[in-house]
Amino acid sequence: ARQVRGLCGTYNWDQQDEFTTPAGDVETGVAAFANAYRAAGNCPALAPLPLQPCDAFAGRRELAEAACAVLRGPAFQ
């Protein structure tokens, strides 16, 4: 059977194991999962992400909504 694993998930339609690390562990958080694939010493560790990104980055809300409007627009329907 083909197995896919990495930052894009497992591609097996089971959302419970999407954050499987190279060591075979399943992380519960995005930051810990991403750090498991970090090249040793080449990239800074990812800090835990804010639980409410709109609150932490309030100045970016308008930009984010404009970007999402493109994805929800007729070009992607």
mmCIF file of N, CA and C in Angstrom:
data_model
loop_
_atom_site.group_PDB
_atom_site.id
_atom_site.type_symbol
_atom_site.label_atom_id
_atom_site.label_comp_id
_atom_site.label_asym_id
_atom_site.label_seq_id
_atom_site.Cartn_x
_atom_site.Cartn_y
_atom_site.Cartn_z
ATOM 1 N N ALA A 1 0.846 -1.184 0.000
ATOM 2 C CA ALA A 1 0.000 0.000 0.000
ATOM 3 C C ALA A 1 0.885 1.239 0.000
ATOM 4 N N ARG A 2 0.474 2.252 -0.735
ATOM 5 C CA ARG A 2 1.215 3.505 -0.759
ATOM 6 C C ARG A 2 0.914 4.298 0.500
ATOM 7 N N GLN A 3 1.949 4.897 1.055
ATOM 8 C CA GLN A 3 1.757 5.708 2.248
ATOM 9 C C GLN A 3 2.356 7.079 2.010
ATOM 10 N N VAL A 4 1.612 8.095 2.363
ATOM 11 C CA VAL A 4 2.073 9.464 2.244
ATOM 12 C C VAL A 4 2.156 10.025 3.655
ATOM 13 N N ARG A 5 3.251 10.734 3.908
ATOM 14 C CA ARG A 5 3.366 11.374 5.214
ATOM 15 C C ARG A 5 4.216 12.620 5.031
ATOM 16 N N GLY A 6 3.883 13.673 5.724
ATOM 17 C CA GLY A 6 4.650 14.908 5.637
ATOM 18 C C GLY A 6 3.811 16.094 6.017
ATOM 19 N N LEU A 7 4.299 17.270 5.678
ATOM 20 C CA LEU A 7 3.592 18.490 6.053
ATOM 21 C C LEU A 7 2.225 18.601 5.395
ATOM 22 N N CYS A 8 1.988 17.857 4.323
ATOM 23 C CA CYS A 8 0.683 17.895 3.656
ATOM 24 C C CYS A 8 -0.269 16.839 4.199
ATOM 25 N N GLY A 9 0.121 16.094 5.214
ATOM 26 C CA GLY A 9 -0.757 15.105 5.822
ATOM 27 C C GLY A 9 -0.509 13.702 5.309
ATOM 28 N N THR A 10 -1.415 12.797 5.618
ATOM 29 C CA THR A 10 -1.263 11.379 5.287
ATOM 30 C C THR A 10 -2.047 10.952 4.060
ATOM 31 N N TYR A 11 -2.994 11.759 3.646
ATOM 32 C CA TYR A 11 -3.812 11.490 2.455
ATOM 33 C C TYR A 11 -4.471 10.111 2.495
ATOM 34 N N ASN A 12 -5.043 9.783 3.648
ATOM 35 C CA ASN A 12 -5.729 8.497 3.783
ATOM 36 C C ASN A 12 -7.172 8.665 4.264
ATOM 37 N N TRP A 13 -7.675 9.876 4.202
ATOM 38 C CA TRP A 13 -9.043 10.218 4.589
ATOM 39 C C TRP A 13 -9.313 10.043 6.082
ATOM 40 N N ASP A 14 -8.255 9.907 6.893
ATOM 41 C CA ASP A 14 -8.400 9.799 8.346
ATOM 42 C C ASP A 14 -7.792 11.047 8.963
ATOM 43 N N GLN A 15 -8.631 11.972 9.401
ATOM 44 C CA GLN A 15 -8.133 13.233 9.933
ATOM 45 C C GLN A 15 -7.442 13.073 11.275
ATOM 46 N N GLN A 16 -7.588 11.938 11.925
ATOM 47 C CA GLN A 16 -6.986 11.737 13.235
ATOM 48 C C GLN A 16 -5.465 11.587 13.160
ATOM 49 N N ASP A 17 -4.923 11.246 11.994
ATOM 50 C CA ASP A 17 -3.474 11.049 11.902
ATOM 51 C C ASP A 17 -2.790 12.033 10.958
ATOM 52 N N GLU A 18 -3.450 13.145 10.648
ATOM 53 C CA GLU A 18 -2.876 14.124 9.717
ATOM 54 C C GLU A 18 -1.568 14.711 10.223
ATOM 55 N N PHE A 19 -1.402 14.852 11.522
ATOM 56 C CA PHE A 19 -0.197 15.468 12.075
ATOM 57 C C PHE A 19 0.812 14.404 12.504
ATOM 58 N N THR A 20 1.005 13.364 11.710
ATOM 59 C CA THR A 20 1.982 12.329 12.016
ATOM 60 C C THR A 20 3.387 12.838 11.708
ATOM 61 N N THR A 21 4.270 12.741 12.691
ATOM 62 C CA THR A 21 5.643 13.239 12.564
ATOM 63 C C THR A 21 6.534 12.188 11.892
ATOM 64 N N PRO A 22 7.755 12.569 11.529
ATOM 65 C CA PRO A 22 8.676 11.585 10.944
ATOM 66 C C PRO A 22 8.951 10.409 11.886
ATOM 67 N N ALA A 23 8.843 10.645 13.203
ATOM 68 C CA ALA A 23 9.076 9.579 14.180
ATOM 69 C C ALA A 23 7.853 8.684 14.358
ATOM 70 N N GLY A 24 6.724 9.043 13.725
ATOM 71 C CA GLY A 24 5.516 8.236 13.822
ATOM 72 C C GLY A 24 4.566 8.682 14.913
ATOM 73 N N ASP A 25 4.923 9.738 15.646
ATOM 74 C CA ASP A 25 4.031 10.271 16.673
ATOM 75 C C ASP A 25 2.969 11.140 16.009
ATOM 76 N N VAL A 26 1.845 11.317 16.676
ATOM 77 C CA VAL A 26 0.793 12.197 16.173
ATOM 78 C C VAL A 26 0.727 13.402 17.101
ATOM 79 N N GLU A 27 1.059 14.575 16.556
ATOM 80 C CA GLU A 27 1.013 15.818 17.333
ATOM 81 C C GLU A 27 -0.409 16.363 17.340
ATOM 82 N N THR A 28 -0.713 17.139 18.362
ATOM 83 C CA THR A 28 -2.042 17.744 18.445
ATOM 84 C C THR A 28 -2.024 19.209 18.044
ATOM 85 N N GLY A 29 -0.850 19.820 17.988
ATOM 86 C CA GLY A 29 -0.756 21.228 17.633
ATOM 87 C C GLY A 29 0.022 21.449 16.352
ATOM 88 N N VAL A 30 -0.331 22.509 15.642
ATOM 89 C CA VAL A 30 0.305 22.824 14.365
ATOM 90 C C VAL A 30 1.778 23.147 14.541
ATOM 91 N N ALA A 31 2.125 23.954 15.557
ATOM 92 C CA ALA A 31 3.513 24.367 15.746
ATOM 93 C C ALA A 31 4.410 23.164 16.041
ATOM 94 N N ALA A 32 3.994 22.301 16.932
ATOM 95 C CA ALA A 32 4.802 21.125 17.268
ATOM 96 C C ALA A 32 4.949 20.208 16.053
ATOM 97 N N PHE A 33 3.882 20.073 15.273
ATOM 98 C CA PHE A 33 3.931 19.247 14.068
ATOM 99 C C PHE A 33 4.912 19.820 13.055
ATOM 100 N N ALA A 34 4.833 21.117 12.796
ATOM 101 C CA ALA A 34 5.725 21.756 11.832
ATOM 102 C C ALA A 34 7.175 21.679 12.294
ATOM 103 N N ASN A 35 7.415 21.860 13.586
ATOM 104 C CA ASN A 35 8.778 21.791 14.108
ATOM 105 C C ASN A 35 9.379 20.396 13.977
ATOM 106 N N ALA A 36 8.550 19.371 13.941
ATOM 107 C CA ALA A 36 9.057 18.009 13.785
ATOM 108 C C ALA A 36 9.688 17.806 12.409
ATOM 109 N N TYR A 37 9.289 18.599 11.425
ATOM 110 C CA TYR A 37 9.843 18.502 10.073
ATOM 111 C C TYR A 37 10.913 19.561 9.796
ATOM 112 N N ARG A 38 11.243 20.357 10.802
ATOM 113 C CA ARG A 38 12.216 21.432 10.646
ATOM 114 C C ARG A 38 13.610 20.853 10.430
ATOM 115 N N ALA A 39 14.318 21.409 9.464
ATOM 116 C CA ALA A 39 15.699 20.999 9.229
ATOM 117 C C ALA A 39 16.535 21.494 10.401
ATOM 118 N N ALA A 40 17.280 20.597 11.021
ATOM 119 C CA ALA A 40 18.036 20.930 12.235
ATOM 120 C C ALA A 40 18.919 22.154 12.032
ATOM 121 N N GLY A 41 18.653 23.186 12.800
ATOM 122 C CA GLY A 41 19.476 24.372 12.804
ATOM 123 C C GLY A 41 19.289 25.312 11.622
ATOM 124 N N ASN A 42 18.618 24.898 10.575
ATOM 125 C CA ASN A 42 18.472 25.754 9.400
ATOM 126 C C ASN A 42 17.322 26.737 9.497
ATOM 127 N N CYS A 43 16.324 26.433 10.295
ATOM 128 C CA CYS A 43 15.146 27.287 10.411
ATOM 129 C C CYS A 43 14.843 27.515 11.886
ATOM 130 N N PRO A 44 14.352 28.693 12.223
ATOM 131 C CA PRO A 44 13.963 28.913 13.618
ATOM 132 C C PRO A 44 12.722 28.083 13.948
ATOM 133 N N ALA A 45 12.618 27.675 15.190
ATOM 134 C CA ALA A 45 11.455 26.906 15.629
ATOM 135 C C ALA A 45 10.214 27.771 15.558
ATOM 136 N N LEU A 46 9.119 27.171 15.178
ATOM 137 C CA LEU A 46 7.836 27.862 15.096
ATOM 138 C C LEU A 46 7.237 27.942 16.495
ATOM 139 N N ALA A 47 6.861 29.134 16.913
ATOM 140 C CA ALA A 47 6.228 29.313 18.218
ATOM 141 C C ALA A 47 4.767 28.880 18.118
ATOM 142 N N PRO A 48 4.155 28.532 19.255
ATOM 143 C CA PRO A 48 2.725 28.186 19.212
ATOM 144 C C PRO A 48 1.926 29.328 18.589
ATOM 145 N N LEU A 49 0.989 28.980 17.744
ATOM 146 C CA LEU A 49 0.185 29.977 17.044
ATOM 147 C C LEU A 49 -0.879 30.546 17.967
ATOM 148 N N PRO A 50 -1.248 31.806 17.768
ATOM 149 C CA PRO A 50 -2.316 32.377 18.602
ATOM 150 C C PRO A 50 -3.622 31.631 18.364
ATOM 151 N N LEU A 51 -4.386 31.443 19.427
ATOM 152 C CA LEU A 51 -5.655 30.733 19.294
ATOM 153 C C LEU A 51 -6.658 31.532 18.482
ATOM 154 N N GLN A 52 -6.594 32.838 18.566
ATOM 155 C CA GLN A 52 -7.498 33.704 17.814
ATOM 156 C C GLN A 52 -6.663 34.620 16.921
ATOM 157 N N PRO A 53 -6.278 34.150 15.740
ATOM 158 C CA PRO A 53 -5.399 34.957 14.899
ATOM 159 C C PRO A 53 -5.978 36.317 14.531
ATOM 160 N N CYS A 54 -7.291 36.450 14.434
ATOM 161 C CA CYS A 54 -7.878 37.750 14.097
ATOM 162 C C CYS A 54 -7.651 38.746 15.227
ATOM 163 N N ASP A 55 -7.616 38.269 16.468
ATOM 164 C CA ASP A 55 -7.352 39.159 17.594
ATOM 165 C C ASP A 55 -5.882 39.544 17.639
ATOM 166 N N ALA A 56 -4.999 38.605 17.353
ATOM 167 C CA ALA A 56 -3.566 38.854 17.428
ATOM 168 C C ALA A 56 -3.076 39.717 16.263
ATOM 169 N N PHE A 57 -3.734 39.622 15.122
ATOM 170 C CA PHE A 57 -3.324 40.356 13.931
ATOM 171 C C PHE A 57 -4.484 41.181 13.390
ATOM 172 N N ALA A 58 -5.075 41.985 14.245
ATOM 173 C CA ALA A 58 -6.276 42.730 13.890
ATOM 174 C C ALA A 58 -6.075 43.615 12.670
ATOM 175 N N GLY A 59 -4.896 44.144 12.467
ATOM 176 C CA GLY A 59 -4.642 45.018 11.338
ATOM 177 C C GLY A 59 -4.646 44.298 10.007
ATOM 178 N N ARG A 60 -4.597 42.992 10.018
ATOM 179 C CA ARG A 60 -4.554 42.214 8.782
ATOM 180 C C ARG A 60 -5.913 41.658 8.374
ATOM 181 N N ARG A 61 -6.927 41.900 9.169
ATOM 182 C CA ARG A 61 -8.251 41.324 8.891
ATOM 183 C C ARG A 61 -8.771 41.736 7.518
ATOM 184 N N GLU A 62 -8.660 43.024 7.195
ATOM 185 C CA GLU A 62 -9.173 43.522 5.917
ATOM 186 C C GLU A 62 -8.449 42.856 4.747
ATOM 187 N N LEU A 63 -7.139 42.718 4.853
ATOM 188 C CA LEU A 63 -6.352 42.056 3.812
ATOM 189 C C LEU A 63 -6.757 40.592 3.667
ATOM 190 N N ALA A 64 -6.954 39.910 4.795
ATOM 191 C CA ALA A 64 -7.347 38.501 4.765
ATOM 192 C C ALA A 64 -8.728 38.326 4.135
ATOM 193 N N GLU A 65 -9.652 39.198 4.472
ATOM 194 C CA GLU A 65 -10.997 39.100 3.906
ATOM 195 C C GLU A 65 -10.977 39.341 2.402
ATOM 196 N N ALA A 66 -10.129 40.266 1.938
ATOM 197 C CA ALA A 66 -10.025 40.524 0.501
ATOM 198 C C ALA A 66 -9.443 39.306 -0.216
ATOM 199 N N ALA A 67 -8.444 38.679 0.401
ATOM 200 C CA ALA A 67 -7.839 37.491 -0.208
ATOM 201 C C ALA A 67 -8.831 36.339 -0.256
ATOM 202 N N CYS A 68 -9.601 36.164 0.792
ATOM 203 C CA CYS A 68 -10.594 35.086 0.822
ATOM 204 C C CYS A 68 -11.724 35.338 -0.181
ATOM 205 N N ALA A 69 -12.031 36.598 -0.413
ATOM 206 C CA ALA A 69 -13.086 36.926 -1.375
ATOM 207 C C ALA A 69 -12.721 36.423 -2.765
ATOM 208 N N VAL A 70 -11.450 36.446 -3.104
ATOM 209 C CA VAL A 70 -11.008 35.923 -4.403
ATOM 210 C C VAL A 70 -11.275 34.421 -4.472
ATOM 211 N N LEU A 71 -10.966 33.709 -3.395
ATOM 212 C CA LEU A 71 -11.179 32.254 -3.378
ATOM 213 C C LEU A 71 -12.655 31.888 -3.418
ATOM 214 N N ARG A 72 -13.490 32.759 -2.876
ATOM 215 C CA ARG A 72 -14.924 32.498 -2.880
ATOM 216 C C ARG A 72 -15.609 33.038 -4.120
ATOM 217 N N GLY A 73 -14.855 33.709 -4.960
ATOM 218 C CA GLY A 73 -15.407 34.352 -6.154
ATOM 219 C C GLY A 73 -15.676 33.374 -7.284
ATOM 220 N N PRO A 74 -16.149 33.885 -8.406
ATOM 221 C CA PRO A 74 -16.554 33.049 -9.536
ATOM 222 C C PRO A 74 -15.408 32.257 -10.159
ATOM 223 N N ALA A 75 -14.183 32.719 -10.039
ATOM 224 C CA ALA A 75 -13.055 31.998 -10.644
ATOM 225 C C ALA A 75 -12.861 30.608 -10.041
ATOM 226 N N PHE A 76 -13.312 30.406 -8.792
ATOM 227 C CA PHE A 76 -13.111 29.125 -8.122
ATOM 228 C C PHE A 76 -14.415 28.369 -7.893
ATOM 229 N N GLN A 77 -15.472 28.773 -8.570
ATOM 230 C CA GLN A 77 -16.745 28.057 -8.373
ATOM 231 C C GLN A 77 -16.930 26.992 -9.418
#
